mmCIF file of C-alpha atoms in Angstrom:
data_model
loop_
_atom_site.group_PDB
_atom_site.id
_atom_site.type_symbol
_atom_site.label_atom_id
_atom_site.label_comp_id
_atom_site.label_asym_id
_atom_site.label_seq_id
_atom_site.Cartn_x
_atom_site.Cartn_y
_atom_site.Cartn_z
ATOM 1 C CA MET A 1 -113.837 44.152 -87.493
ATOM 2 C CA LYS A 2 -113.829 41.103 -85.280
ATOM 3 C CA GLN A 3 -110.712 40.784 -83.116
ATOM 4 C CA CYS A 4 -109.163 38.010 -81.060
ATOM 5 C CA ASN A 5 -110.213 38.338 -77.429
ATOM 6 C CA LYS A 6 -106.668 37.587 -76.317
ATOM 7 C CA CYS A 7 -104.201 39.189 -78.762
ATOM 8 C CA LEU A 8 -106.478 41.652 -80.622
ATOM 9 C CA LEU A 9 -105.467 40.483 -84.102
ATOM 10 C CA PRO A 10 -108.328 41.191 -86.541
ATOM 11 C CA GLU A 11 -110.221 38.817 -88.787
ATOM 12 C CA THR A 12 -108.299 40.126 -91.818
ATOM 13 C CA HIS A 13 -105.064 38.500 -90.572
ATOM 14 C CA GLU A 14 -103.828 35.729 -92.849
ATOM 15 C CA THR A 15 -104.957 32.197 -91.850
ATOM 16 C CA ILE A 16 -106.791 33.434 -88.749
ATOM 17 C CA GLN A 17 -109.760 31.583 -87.263
ATOM 18 C CA PHE A 18 -111.580 32.021 -83.959
ATOM 19 C CA ASP A 19 -112.792 29.405 -81.499
ATOM 20 C CA LYS A 20 -116.041 29.579 -79.518
ATOM 21 C CA LYS A 21 -114.358 31.800 -76.921
ATOM 22 C CA GLY A 22 -113.291 34.308 -79.551
ATOM 23 C CA VAL A 23 -109.613 33.319 -79.259
ATOM 24 C CA CYS A 24 -107.634 33.002 -82.491
ATOM 25 C CA ASN A 25 -105.802 29.932 -83.714
ATOM 26 C CA ILE A 26 -102.460 31.762 -83.505
ATOM 27 C CA CYS A 27 -102.965 32.238 -79.764
ATOM 28 C CA ASN A 28 -104.024 28.604 -79.366
ATOM 29 C CA GLN A 29 -100.851 27.548 -81.183
ATOM 30 C CA PHE A 30 -98.850 29.651 -78.738
ATOM 31 C CA THR A 31 -100.526 27.837 -75.829
ATOM 32 C CA PHE A 32 -99.654 24.492 -77.436
ATOM 33 C CA LYS A 33 -96.061 25.645 -77.903
ATOM 34 C CA ASN A 34 -95.684 26.573 -74.227
ATOM 35 C CA GLU A 35 -97.630 23.707 -72.661
ATOM 36 C CA LYS A 36 -97.243 20.696 -74.924
ATOM 37 C CA ILE A 37 -93.780 20.849 -76.462
ATOM 38 C CA ASN A 38 -90.903 19.263 -74.572
ATOM 39 C CA TRP A 39 -88.109 21.703 -75.387
ATOM 40 C CA SER A 40 -85.480 19.572 -73.676
ATOM 41 C CA GLU A 41 -86.338 16.765 -76.051
ATOM 42 C CA LYS A 42 -86.248 19.194 -78.967
ATOM 43 C CA LYS A 43 -82.757 20.264 -77.906
ATOM 44 C CA ARG A 44 -81.627 16.619 -78.028
ATOM 45 C CA GLU A 45 -83.107 16.343 -81.520
ATOM 46 C CA LEU A 46 -81.086 19.376 -82.539
ATOM 47 C CA ASP A 47 -77.899 17.899 -81.089
ATOM 48 C CA ASN A 48 -78.480 14.674 -83.039
ATOM 49 C CA LEU A 49 -79.184 16.561 -86.261
ATOM 50 C CA ILE A 50 -76.033 18.646 -85.981
ATOM 51 C CA SER A 51 -73.883 15.604 -85.180
ATOM 52 C CA LYS A 52 -74.816 14.108 -88.563
ATOM 53 C CA TYR A 53 -73.409 17.085 -90.470
ATOM 54 C CA LYS A 54 -70.730 18.717 -88.352
ATOM 55 C CA ASP A 55 -67.197 18.410 -89.794
ATOM 56 C CA LYS A 56 -68.475 16.434 -92.792
ATOM 57 C CA HIS A 57 -68.207 19.219 -95.402
ATOM 58 C CA ASP A 58 -66.269 22.408 -96.103
ATOM 59 C CA TYR A 59 -68.901 24.204 -94.036
ATOM 60 C CA ASP A 60 -71.126 22.655 -91.373
ATOM 61 C CA CYS A 61 -74.239 24.485 -92.558
ATOM 62 C CA ILE A 62 -75.607 27.507 -94.366
ATOM 63 C CA VAL A 63 -77.265 30.319 -92.430
ATOM 64 C CA PRO A 64 -79.413 32.580 -94.645
ATOM 65 C CA PHE A 65 -78.848 35.997 -93.160
ATOM 66 C CA SER A 66 -80.345 39.481 -93.282
ATOM 67 C CA GLY A 67 -78.695 40.982 -90.212
ATOM 68 C CA GLY A 68 -82.015 41.402 -88.431
ATOM 69 C CA LYS A 69 -82.746 40.038 -84.978
ATOM 70 C CA ASP A 70 -83.792 36.503 -85.986
ATOM 71 C CA SER A 71 -80.985 35.640 -88.390
ATOM 72 C CA THR A 72 -78.438 37.278 -86.064
ATOM 73 C CA TYR A 73 -79.606 35.199 -83.118
ATOM 74 C CA THR A 74 -79.619 32.044 -85.267
ATOM 75 C CA LEU A 75 -76.033 32.644 -86.309
ATOM 76 C CA TYR A 76 -74.956 33.527 -82.763
ATOM 77 C CA TYR A 77 -76.620 30.439 -81.283
ATOM 78 C CA LEU A 78 -75.135 27.979 -83.786
ATOM 79 C CA ILE A 79 -71.616 29.355 -83.427
ATOM 80 C CA LYS A 80 -71.627 29.845 -79.658
ATOM 81 C CA GLU A 81 -73.663 26.835 -78.555
ATOM 82 C CA HIS A 82 -72.603 24.271 -81.180
ATOM 83 C CA LYS A 83 -69.245 25.591 -82.419
ATOM 84 C CA LEU A 84 -70.391 25.319 -86.020
ATOM 85 C CA ASN A 85 -68.547 26.708 -89.010
ATOM 86 C CA PRO A 86 -71.387 28.157 -91.116
ATOM 87 C CA LEU A 87 -71.382 29.739 -94.542
ATOM 88 C CA VAL A 88 -73.482 32.887 -94.163
ATOM 89 C CA VAL A 89 -75.539 33.797 -97.252
ATOM 90 C CA ARG A 90 -77.207 37.170 -97.668
ATOM 91 C CA PHE A 91 -79.681 38.119 -100.399
ATOM 92 C CA ASP A 92 -79.442 41.910 -100.663
ATOM 93 C CA HIS A 93 -82.956 43.088 -101.540
ATOM 94 C CA GLY A 94 -81.713 46.572 -102.390
ATOM 95 C CA PHE A 95 -82.822 48.613 -99.366
ATOM 96 C CA MET A 96 -80.337 47.864 -96.596
ATOM 97 C CA ARG A 97 -80.016 50.534 -93.906
ATOM 98 C CA PRO A 98 -76.735 52.027 -92.608
ATOM 99 C CA ASN A 99 -77.152 50.794 -89.015
ATOM 100 C CA LEU A 100 -77.761 47.273 -90.304
ATOM 101 C CA GLU A 101 -74.517 47.305 -92.266
ATOM 102 C CA ASN A 102 -72.648 48.468 -89.168
ATOM 103 C CA ASN A 103 -74.230 45.662 -87.164
ATOM 104 C CA ILE A 104 -73.113 43.081 -89.735
ATOM 105 C CA LYS A 105 -69.527 44.331 -89.820
ATOM 106 C CA ASN A 106 -69.398 44.306 -86.021
ATOM 107 C CA LEU A 107 -70.975 40.856 -85.874
ATOM 108 C CA SER A 108 -68.533 39.356 -88.376
ATOM 109 C CA ARG A 109 -65.605 40.594 -86.332
ATOM 110 C CA LYS A 110 -66.980 39.344 -83.028
ATOM 111 C CA LEU A 111 -68.097 35.890 -84.207
ATOM 112 C CA GLY A 112 -65.913 35.186 -87.246
ATOM 113 C CA PHE A 113 -67.524 33.570 -90.287
ATOM 114 C CA ASP A 114 -67.361 33.450 -94.077
ATOM 115 C CA MET A 115 -70.148 35.254 -95.930
ATOM 116 C CA ILE A 116 -71.527 35.473 -99.468
ATOM 117 C CA ASN A 117 -73.536 38.565 -100.387
ATOM 118 C CA PHE A 118 -75.712 38.493 -103.510
ATOM 119 C CA THR A 119 -77.194 41.645 -105.027
ATOM 120 C CA PRO A 120 -79.709 41.041 -107.847
ATOM 121 C CA ASN A 121 -80.090 43.084 -111.018
ATOM 122 C CA TRP A 122 -81.775 46.372 -110.052
ATOM 123 C CA LYS A 123 -83.519 46.822 -113.401
ATOM 124 C CA ILE A 124 -85.174 43.431 -113.022
ATOM 125 C CA VAL A 125 -85.999 44.114 -109.364
ATOM 126 C CA GLN A 126 -87.837 47.318 -110.341
ATOM 127 C CA LYS A 127 -90.069 45.454 -112.775
ATOM 128 C CA LEU A 128 -90.688 42.676 -110.249
ATOM 129 C CA MET A 129 -91.660 45.203 -107.567
ATOM 130 C CA LEU A 130 -94.146 46.950 -109.851
ATOM 131 C CA ARG A 131 -95.660 43.742 -111.184
ATOM 132 C CA SER A 132 -96.110 42.078 -107.804
ATOM 133 C CA PHE A 133 -97.570 45.262 -106.309
ATOM 134 C CA LEU A 134 -100.117 45.493 -109.120
ATOM 135 C CA ASP A 135 -101.046 41.813 -108.983
ATOM 136 C CA LYS A 136 -100.814 41.059 -105.266
ATOM 137 C CA GLY A 137 -100.659 44.380 -103.444
ATOM 138 C CA ASP A 138 -97.239 43.262 -102.194
ATOM 139 C CA PHE A 139 -94.124 44.633 -103.902
ATOM 140 C CA CYS A 140 -91.741 42.285 -102.068
ATOM 141 C CA TRP A 141 -92.001 39.226 -104.335
ATOM 142 C CA HIS A 142 -88.340 39.530 -105.313
ATOM 143 C CA CYS A 143 -87.359 39.674 -101.638
ATOM 144 C CA HIS A 144 -89.643 36.853 -100.450
ATOM 145 C CA THR A 145 -88.512 34.465 -103.165
ATOM 146 C CA GLY A 146 -84.854 35.504 -103.345
ATOM 147 C CA ILE A 147 -84.252 35.175 -99.614
ATOM 148 C CA PHE A 148 -85.598 31.622 -99.588
ATOM 149 C CA SER A 149 -84.415 30.296 -102.950
ATOM 150 C CA TYR A 150 -80.941 31.787 -103.418
ATOM 151 C CA PRO A 151 -79.371 30.101 -100.335
ATOM 152 C CA MET A 152 -80.689 26.784 -101.625
ATOM 153 C CA TRP A 153 -78.800 27.274 -104.907
ATOM 154 C CA ILE A 154 -75.669 27.996 -102.883
ATOM 155 C CA ALA A 155 -76.249 24.780 -100.927
ATOM 156 C CA LEU A 156 -76.200 22.855 -104.198
ATOM 157 C CA GLU A 157 -73.228 24.749 -105.598
ATOM 158 C CA LYS A 158 -71.096 24.376 -102.471
ATOM 159 C CA LYS A 159 -72.473 20.935 -101.556
ATOM 160 C CA ILE A 160 -73.608 21.985 -98.079
ATOM 161 C CA PRO A 161 -76.683 19.882 -97.192
ATOM 162 C CA LEU A 162 -77.751 21.534 -93.912
ATOM 163 C CA ILE A 163 -79.480 24.941 -93.856
ATOM 164 C CA PHE A 164 -80.637 26.692 -90.678
ATOM 165 C CA TRP A 165 -83.315 29.373 -90.757
ATOM 166 C CA GLY A 166 -84.711 31.265 -87.777
ATOM 167 C CA GLU A 167 -88.226 31.132 -86.344
ATOM 168 C CA LYS A 168 -91.052 28.869 -87.482
ATOM 169 C CA SER A 169 -93.849 30.522 -89.460
ATOM 170 C CA SER A 170 -96.293 29.189 -86.852
ATOM 171 C CA GLU A 171 -95.066 31.962 -84.521
ATOM 172 C CA TYR A 172 -97.163 34.344 -86.627
ATOM 173 C CA SER A 173 -99.599 32.410 -88.817
ATOM 174 C CA SER A 174 -101.300 29.046 -89.318
ATOM 175 C CA TYR A 175 -99.918 27.976 -92.664
ATOM 176 C CA PHE A 176 -98.210 25.429 -90.420
ATOM 177 C CA THR A 177 -98.774 24.621 -86.749
ATOM 178 C CA PHE A 178 -96.314 23.780 -83.989
ATOM 179 C CA GLU A 179 -97.362 20.160 -84.375
ATOM 180 C CA ASP A 180 -96.085 20.136 -87.965
ATOM 181 C CA ASP A 181 -92.547 19.226 -88.925
ATOM 182 C CA GLU A 182 -92.048 22.501 -90.747
ATOM 183 C CA GLU A 183 -89.206 22.014 -93.192
ATOM 184 C CA VAL A 184 -88.215 25.112 -95.153
ATOM 185 C CA ASP A 185 -88.766 23.378 -98.471
ATOM 186 C CA GLU A 186 -90.564 23.853 -101.787
ATOM 187 C CA LYS A 187 -93.916 23.025 -100.199
ATOM 188 C CA ARG A 188 -93.505 25.881 -97.731
ATOM 189 C CA PHE A 189 -92.114 28.117 -100.479
ATOM 190 C CA ASP A 190 -95.187 27.577 -102.658
ATOM 191 C CA ARG A 191 -97.676 27.666 -99.800
ATOM 192 C CA TYR A 192 -96.988 31.225 -98.703
ATOM 193 C CA ILE A 193 -93.551 32.579 -99.612
ATOM 194 C CA ASN A 194 -93.986 33.286 -103.333
ATOM 195 C CA LEU A 195 -97.481 34.851 -103.107
ATOM 196 C CA GLY A 196 -98.786 32.131 -105.408
ATOM 197 C CA ILE A 197 -96.565 33.368 -108.256
ATOM 198 C CA THR A 198 -93.757 31.114 -109.475
ATOM 199 C CA SER A 199 -90.815 32.532 -111.391
ATOM 200 C CA GLU A 200 -92.317 30.984 -114.534
ATOM 201 C CA ASP A 201 -95.546 32.872 -113.829
ATOM 202 C CA MET A 202 -93.573 36.065 -113.340
ATOM 203 C CA TYR A 203 -91.746 35.508 -116.616
ATOM 204 C CA PHE A 204 -95.054 35.706 -118.473
ATOM 205 C CA ARG A 205 -96.424 38.520 -116.281
ATOM 206 C CA LEU A 206 -93.401 40.547 -117.390
ATOM 207 C CA ASP A 207 -94.337 39.768 -121.022
ATOM 208 C CA GLU A 208 -91.179 37.679 -121.457
ATOM 209 C CA GLU A 209 -89.075 40.851 -121.277
ATOM 210 C CA PHE A 210 -86.231 39.014 -119.540
ATOM 211 C CA ASP A 211 -84.807 35.617 -120.358
ATOM 212 C CA MET A 212 -86.100 32.961 -117.939
ATOM 213 C CA LYS A 213 -82.586 32.182 -116.720
ATOM 214 C CA ARG A 214 -82.336 35.737 -115.345
ATOM 215 C CA LEU A 215 -85.081 34.851 -112.879
ATOM 216 C CA LYS A 216 -83.085 31.939 -111.472
ATOM 217 C CA PRO A 217 -82.358 33.689 -108.127
ATOM 218 C CA TYR A 218 -86.132 33.680 -107.480
ATOM 219 C CA THR A 219 -86.666 30.079 -108.567
ATOM 220 C CA TYR A 220 -86.644 27.190 -106.105
ATOM 221 C CA PRO A 221 -84.057 24.532 -107.097
ATOM 222 C CA PRO A 222 -85.245 21.194 -108.535
ATOM 223 C CA LYS A 223 -86.366 18.630 -105.961
ATOM 224 C CA ALA A 224 -84.227 15.932 -107.541
ATOM 225 C CA GLU A 225 -81.018 17.920 -107.103
ATOM 226 C CA LEU A 226 -81.824 18.744 -103.477
ATOM 227 C CA ALA A 227 -82.748 15.110 -102.790
ATOM 228 C CA LYS A 228 -79.481 13.907 -104.339
ATOM 229 C CA LEU A 229 -77.541 16.086 -101.891
ATOM 230 C CA LYS A 230 -79.887 14.949 -99.075
ATOM 231 C CA VAL A 231 -80.594 18.548 -98.095
ATOM 232 C CA ARG A 232 -82.180 19.377 -94.729
ATOM 233 C CA SER A 233 -83.547 22.900 -94.529
ATOM 234 C CA VAL A 234 -84.928 23.524 -91.043
ATOM 235 C CA CYS A 235 -85.975 26.238 -88.602
ATOM 236 C CA LEU A 236 -83.890 26.668 -85.480
ATOM 237 C CA GLY A 237 -87.244 27.581 -83.903
ATOM 238 C CA SER A 238 -88.310 23.954 -84.339
ATOM 239 C CA TYR A 239 -85.762 23.047 -81.660
ATOM 240 C CA VAL A 240 -85.405 26.225 -79.568
ATOM 241 C CA ASN A 241 -88.252 28.026 -77.809
ATOM 242 C CA TRP A 242 -88.352 31.236 -79.831
ATOM 243 C CA ASP A 243 -88.775 34.532 -77.969
ATOM 244 C CA VAL A 244 -87.787 37.584 -80.020
ATOM 245 C CA LYS A 245 -87.749 39.990 -77.089
ATOM 246 C CA LYS A 246 -85.420 37.844 -74.972
ATOM 247 C CA GLN A 247 -83.235 36.946 -77.938
ATOM 248 C CA SER A 248 -82.889 40.584 -78.983
ATOM 249 C CA LYS A 249 -81.590 41.422 -75.518
ATOM 250 C CA ILE A 250 -79.045 38.606 -75.780
ATOM 251 C CA ILE A 251 -77.589 39.805 -79.087
ATOM 252 C CA GLU A 252 -77.608 43.405 -77.876
ATOM 253 C CA LYS A 253 -75.575 42.392 -74.827
ATOM 254 C CA GLU A 254 -73.276 39.802 -76.365
ATOM 255 C CA LEU A 255 -72.719 41.273 -79.828
ATOM 256 C CA ASN A 256 -73.415 44.971 -79.357
ATOM 257 C CA TRP A 257 -76.181 44.579 -81.938
ATOM 258 C CA LYS A 258 -78.175 47.807 -82.190
ATOM 259 C CA GLY A 259 -81.841 48.370 -82.967
ATOM 260 C CA ASP A 260 -83.177 51.274 -84.985
ATOM 261 C CA GLU A 261 -86.088 53.588 -85.658
ATOM 262 C CA VAL A 262 -88.591 52.071 -88.091
ATOM 263 C CA GLU A 263 -91.434 54.038 -89.625
ATOM 264 C CA ASN A 264 -94.716 53.436 -87.782
ATOM 265 C CA VAL A 265 -93.115 51.114 -85.215
ATOM 266 C CA PRO A 266 -93.237 52.091 -81.492
ATOM 267 C CA PRO A 267 -89.771 52.839 -80.061
ATOM 268 C CA GLU A 268 -90.027 50.036 -77.490
ATOM 269 C CA TYR A 269 -89.831 47.620 -80.437
ATOM 270 C CA SER A 270 -86.616 49.060 -81.865
ATOM 271 C CA TYR A 271 -85.356 45.519 -82.559
ATOM 272 C CA GLU A 272 -88.072 44.882 -85.142
ATOM 273 C CA LYS A 273 -87.554 44.993 -88.937
ATOM 274 C CA ILE A 274 -84.497 47.218 -88.944
ATOM 275 C CA GLU A 275 -83.167 45.757 -92.198
ATOM 276 C CA CYS A 276 -85.142 47.568 -94.876
ATOM 277 C CA TYR A 277 -85.916 51.224 -95.518
ATOM 278 C CA MET A 278 -88.970 50.157 -97.508
ATOM 279 C CA GLN A 279 -90.457 48.506 -94.396
ATOM 280 C CA GLY A 280 -92.660 51.510 -93.671
ATOM 281 C CA VAL A 281 -94.232 51.231 -97.125
ATOM 282 C CA ARG A 282 -94.756 47.501 -96.739
ATOM 283 C CA ASP A 283 -96.519 48.017 -93.412
ATOM 284 C CA TYR A 284 -98.557 50.912 -94.793
ATOM 285 C CA ILE A 285 -99.813 48.782 -97.681
ATOM 286 C CA LYS A 286 -100.770 46.071 -95.214
ATOM 287 C CA TYR A 287 -102.735 48.623 -93.213
ATOM 288 C CA LEU A 288 -104.557 49.843 -96.327
ATOM 289 C CA LYS A 289 -105.396 46.273 -97.362
ATOM 290 C CA ARG A 290 -106.154 44.648 -94.027
ATOM 291 C CA GLY A 291 -106.823 47.476 -91.578
ATOM 292 C CA TYR A 292 -103.873 46.652 -89.318
ATOM 293 C CA SER A 293 -100.077 46.460 -89.563
ATOM 294 C CA ARG A 294 -96.907 45.821 -87.592
ATOM 295 C CA PRO A 295 -97.867 47.450 -84.270
ATOM 296 C CA SER A 296 -100.822 45.034 -84.024
ATOM 297 C CA HIS A 297 -98.492 42.125 -84.727
ATOM 298 C CA LEU A 298 -96.020 43.296 -82.075
ATOM 299 C CA VAL A 299 -98.513 43.951 -79.313
ATOM 300 C CA ALA A 300 -100.157 40.587 -80.106
ATOM 301 C CA LEU A 301 -96.881 38.845 -79.220
ATOM 302 C CA ASP A 302 -96.609 40.817 -75.991
ATOM 303 C CA LEU A 303 -100.241 40.126 -75.075
ATOM 304 C CA ARG A 304 -99.687 36.386 -75.511
ATOM 305 C CA ASN A 305 -96.630 36.629 -73.286
ATOM 306 C CA LYS A 306 -98.553 38.786 -70.759
ATOM 307 C CA ARG A 307 -96.014 41.588 -71.091
ATOM 308 C CA ILE A 308 -98.499 44.356 -71.869
ATOM 309 C CA SER A 309 -102.053 45.354 -70.978
ATOM 310 C CA LYS A 310 -104.821 45.509 -73.552
ATOM 311 C CA GLU A 311 -105.217 49.187 -72.835
ATOM 312 C CA ARG A 312 -101.550 49.895 -73.619
ATOM 313 C CA ALA A 313 -101.695 47.641 -76.679
ATOM 314 C CA LYS A 314 -104.659 49.557 -78.090
ATOM 315 C CA GLU A 315 -102.948 52.852 -77.350
ATOM 316 C CA LEU A 316 -99.825 51.860 -79.300
ATOM 317 C CA VAL A 317 -101.858 50.603 -82.247
ATOM 318 C CA ASP A 318 -103.836 53.839 -82.380
ATOM 319 C CA LEU A 319 -100.698 55.980 -82.142
ATOM 320 C CA TYR A 320 -98.577 54.249 -84.768
ATOM 321 C CA GLU A 321 -100.692 52.358 -87.285
ATOM 322 C CA GLY A 322 -101.820 53.668 -90.634
ATOM 323 C CA LYS A 323 -99.753 56.828 -90.972
ATOM 324 C CA LYS A 324 -98.277 57.556 -94.391
ATOM 325 C CA PRO A 325 -94.496 56.947 -94.353
ATOM 326 C CA LYS A 326 -92.056 59.308 -96.036
ATOM 327 C CA SER A 327 -90.483 56.287 -97.740
ATOM 328 C CA LEU A 328 -93.617 56.093 -99.900
ATOM 329 C CA ASP A 329 -92.115 58.871 -102.040
ATOM 330 C CA LEU A 330 -89.011 56.745 -102.670
ATOM 331 C CA PHE A 331 -91.096 53.694 -103.450
ATOM 332 C CA LEU A 332 -93.197 55.531 -106.020
ATOM 333 C CA ASN A 333 -90.039 56.804 -107.698
ATOM 334 C CA PHE A 334 -88.611 53.289 -107.778
ATOM 335 C CA ILE A 335 -91.654 51.749 -109.491
ATOM 336 C CA GLY A 336 -92.841 54.764 -111.476
ATOM 337 C CA LEU A 337 -96.383 55.249 -110.166
ATOM 338 C CA THR A 338 -98.072 58.396 -108.911
ATOM 339 C CA GLU A 339 -99.587 58.526 -105.432
ATOM 340 C CA GLU A 340 -103.061 58.499 -106.948
ATOM 341 C CA GLU A 341 -102.233 55.358 -108.920
ATOM 342 C CA PHE A 342 -100.775 53.801 -105.767
ATOM 343 C CA TYR A 343 -104.079 54.181 -103.917
ATOM 344 C CA ASP A 344 -106.011 52.922 -106.961
ATOM 345 C CA VAL A 345 -103.964 49.716 -106.784
ATOM 346 C CA ALA A 346 -104.388 49.408 -103.008
ATOM 347 C CA LYS A 347 -108.175 49.637 -103.357
ATOM 348 C CA THR A 348 -108.232 46.519 -105.541
ATOM 349 C CA HIS A 349 -106.543 44.446 -102.817
ATOM 350 C CA LEU A 350 -108.770 45.279 -99.843
ATOM 351 C CA ILE A 351 -109.551 42.353 -97.545
ATOM 352 C CA SER A 352 -113.189 42.405 -96.433
ATOM 353 C CA PRO A 353 -114.566 43.776 -94.160
ATOM 354 C CA ASN A 354 -111.756 46.342 -94.053
ATOM 355 C CA LYS A 355 -112.399 49.750 -95.619
ATOM 356 C CA LEU A 356 -109.674 51.954 -97.104
ATOM 357 C CA ASN A 357 -108.484 54.597 -94.618
ATOM 358 C CA ILE A 358 -105.914 57.190 -95.698
ATOM 359 C CA GLU A 359 -106.778 59.836 -93.112
ATOM 360 C CA LYS A 360 -104.331 59.085 -90.303
ATOM 361 C CA GLY A 361 -101.685 61.667 -91.146
ATOM 362 C CA ASN A 362 -97.941 61.248 -91.671
ATOM 363 C CA ALA A 363 -95.423 59.032 -89.909
ATOM 364 C CA LYS A 364 -92.461 60.461 -88.042
ATOM 365 C CA LEU A 365 -89.321 60.977 -90.126
ATOM 366 C CA THR A 366 -86.503 58.629 -89.091
ATOM 367 C CA LYS A 367 -83.104 60.070 -88.215
ATOM 368 C CA ASP A 368 -81.365 58.334 -91.146
ATOM 369 C CA PHE A 369 -83.940 59.074 -93.843
ATOM 370 C CA GLN A 370 -81.582 61.405 -95.731
ATOM 371 C CA LEU A 371 -79.169 58.477 -96.129
ATOM 372 C CA TRP A 372 -81.743 56.311 -97.889
ATOM 373 C CA SER A 373 -81.092 55.927 -101.577
ATOM 374 C CA GLN A 374 -82.807 58.463 -103.824
ATOM 375 C CA GLU A 375 -81.401 56.831 -106.964
ATOM 376 C CA GLY A 376 -82.812 54.162 -109.233
ATOM 377 C CA LYS A 377 -85.837 56.054 -110.532
ATOM 378 C CA ALA A 378 -88.123 54.062 -112.824
ATOM 379 C CA ASN A 379 -88.983 54.981 -116.394
ATOM 380 C CA ARG A 380 -92.356 56.655 -115.897
ATOM 381 C CA LYS A 381 -93.509 55.961 -119.460
ATOM 382 C CA GLU A 382 -92.820 52.219 -119.151
ATOM 383 C CA SER A 383 -94.481 52.032 -115.725
ATOM 384 C CA LYS A 384 -97.546 53.893 -116.994
ATOM 385 C CA GLU A 385 -97.905 51.441 -119.876
ATOM 386 C CA ILE A 386 -97.791 48.500 -117.453
ATOM 387 C CA TYR A 387 -100.249 50.224 -115.103
ATOM 388 C CA ASP A 388 -102.688 51.020 -117.931
ATOM 389 C CA LYS A 389 -102.539 47.440 -119.192
ATOM 390 C CA TRP A 390 -103.218 46.195 -115.671
ATOM 391 C CA LYS A 391 -106.264 48.479 -115.369
ATOM 392 C CA ASP A 392 -107.591 47.238 -118.724
ATOM 393 C CA GLN A 393 -107.249 43.655 -117.497
ATOM 394 C CA LEU A 394 -109.236 44.538 -114.349
ATOM 395 C CA LYS A 395 -112.057 45.869 -116.507
ATOM 396 C CA TYR A 396 -112.031 42.635 -118.493
ATOM 397 C CA PHE A 397 -112.300 40.499 -115.367
ATOM 398 C CA ASP A 398 -115.019 42.736 -113.905
ATOM 399 C CA LYS A 399 -117.177 41.815 -116.873
#
């Protein structure tokens, strides 16, 4: 596969394009970010934005929060630098890890903030995971949509018009560029968050099994209601020069935030994606579909920042990418498919010119694997019926 001459990302990466020098548009955006953006001016813009909302409502803002590096730094920065009183909102996707929960408890006691935690209906989540995996090769639809829509419903309910997210999407893709005013709004939600499937679409894909109102946590609120409240939903990364490696060191030092082992992630990136014990499966599916996964993404960031050599980057990718994670067993129990059926689904979502490769062996077992939930097994008969129907639909479309 063709790769970027600078960061080594392959041509199967979402939104990627190459210039005449073989450098990708993500790298060129990074150059624009470092050379063209006046971050002092952006900081003044942030100060002005905050001054319009601070001390005007019960809470100054909402911070959607997972407990990972980006949302933790966002929360830390807003409280420490701007003395804000945020309402912290967490959408619990169902796979939180023990170290993450310890980090959150420690963080709440060091910083001090009010927090709402929402856990969606597991039975619905199971069906959503299976359906989105079959249709999109991505089982995280419930997580993608819930994380971005649920805090917006809380904004309406509590009448808090300012929401702060973490990094801009242009750090990693070109759905938006650094020249865009990237609001975290319905346009962004529909462009790449919901995988092209609205909650109404999902209602029908689930054969109307659940009442539409039970999919509300995954539904973006009406524009008119958000406009009436004059909601601003923005990325802190629009105003602060985002650097995950530097920021991770800050929260480690100031908050005693701790990284973790993640399946198929090199240990030097222990700050990355520590929230979810299904992360190894998500990365593995990406590797099967696109021929690369998280190690490529991580070394790409370090190559752009000139923190790693190409030789070392290639070594890490070869060592850690594409190995089957032990969490795959849990995932298959949760959605009710066999391993053979899993690979049958993956094959239908291959991104050309990638070829399916399942020969790279097994990933290292993480130290907390035995603490990951073994409960919540799907009804195999129901899952098989959905799988068989999906296969019949594929045959119809092949004709």
